[in-house]
C-alpha positions as a Markdown table, in Angstrom:
| # | Residue | x | y | z |
|---|---|---|---|---|
| 1 | Unk | 189.8 | 98.3 | -125.9 |
| 2 | Unk | 192.3 | 96.2 | -128.4 |
| 3 | Unk | 193.1 | 93.1 | -127.9 |
| 4 | Unk | 195.7 | 91.2 | -130.0 |
| 5 | Unk | 195.1 | 87.7 | -131.2 |
| 6 | Unk | 197.6 | 85.7 | -128.0 |
| 7 | Unk | 194.6 | 88.1 | -125.6 |
| 8 | Unk | 191.8 | 86.3 | -128.5 |
| 9 | Unk | 193.6 | 83.1 | -128.1 |
| 10 | Unk | 193.3 | 83.1 | -124.7 |
| 11 | Unk | 189.8 | 84.6 | -124.1 |
| 12 | Unk | 188.5 | 82.0 | -126.6 |
| 13 | Unk | 190.6 | 79.0 | -126.1 |
| 14 | Unk | 190.7 | 79.0 | -129.9 |
| 15 | Unk | 193.4 | 78.2 | -132.2 |
| 16 | Unk | 194.9 | 81.0 | -134.2 |
| 17 | Unk | 193.7 | 78.4 | -137.6 |
| 18 | Unk | 190.4 | 78.0 | -136.0 |
| 19 | Unk | 189.9 | 82.1 | -135.2 |
| 20 | Unk | 190.8 | 82.8 | -139.0 |
| 21 | Unk | 188.6 | 80.2 | -140.2 |
| 22 | Unk | 185.8 | 81.2 | -138.4 |
| 23 | Unk | 186.1 | 84.8 | -139.8 |
| 24 | Unk | 185.6 | 83.2 | -143.3 |
| 25 | Unk | 182.9 | 81.7 | -142.9 |
| 26 | Unk | 181.6 | 85.0 | -140.6 |
| 27 | Unk | 181.0 | 83.4 | -137.7 |
| 28 | Unk | 183.8 | 85.1 | -136.1 |
| 29 | Unk | 184.5 | 89.0 | -135.2 |
| 30 | Unk | 187.1 | 90.6 | -138.1 |
| 31 | Unk | 190.0 | 91.9 | -137.3 |
| 32 | Unk | 191.3 | 95.5 | -137.4 |
| 33 | Unk | 194.1 | 96.1 | -139.2 |
| 34 | Unk | 195.9 | 98.7 | -137.2 |
| 35 | Unk | 199.2 | 99.0 | -140.1 |
| 36 | Unk | 201.2 | 97.2 | -142.0 |
| 37 | Unk | 201.4 | 94.1 | -140.4 |
| 38 | Unk | 199.6 | 94.6 | -137.2 |
| 39 | Unk | 196.0 | 93.6 | -136.5 |
| 40 | Unk | 193.6 | 93.7 | -133.4 |
| 41 | Unk | 189.8 | 92.9 | -132.3 |
| 42 | Unk | 187.4 | 95.0 | -130.1 |
| 43 | Unk | 187.4 | 93.5 | -126.5 |
| 44 | Unk | 183.7 | 94.1 | -126.4 |
| 45 | Unk | 182.9 | 92.0 | -129.8 |
| 46 | Unk | 185.3 | 89.2 | -128.7 |
| 47 | Unk | 183.3 | 89.2 | -125.6 |
| 48 | Unk | 180.0 | 89.4 | -127.5 |
| 49 | Unk | 180.5 | 87.1 | -129.5 |
| 50 | Unk | 181.6 | 84.5 | -126.3 |
| 51 | Unk | 178.0 | 85.4 | -124.8 |
| 52 | Unk | 176.4 | 84.6 | -128.2 |
| 53 | Unk | 178.3 | 81.3 | -127.8 |
| 54 | Unk | 177.1 | 80.4 | -124.0 |
| 55 | Unk | 173.2 | 81.4 | -124.9 |
| 56 | Unk | 173.3 | 78.7 | -127.6 |
| 57 | Unk | 174.7 | 76.5 | -125.2 |
| 58 | Unk | 171.7 | 77.8 | -123.2 |
| 59 | Unk | 168.9 | 77.6 | -125.8 |
| 60 | Unk | 169.7 | 74.4 | -127.1 |
| 61 | Unk | 169.9 | 72.9 | -123.5 |
| 62 | Unk | 166.9 | 74.8 | -122.2 |
| 63 | Unk | 164.4 | 72.9 | -125.1 |
| 64 | Unk | 165.9 | 69.4 | -124.2 |
| 65 | Unk | 164.4 | 69.6 | -121.0 |
């Protein structure tokens, strides 16, 4: 399923500028161009990115114990 920017923002709690900055740094899934002025993201890629952030947090927390 494809989701629009507003949905990505809701899912991640990131601002538009943060999303595009992360894309530029190569640390966030890139959007898919749907038309001349329309882009969307694969829902599965956003979920995977969120899960990777949680895993990184958990790994960092487990190494401190």
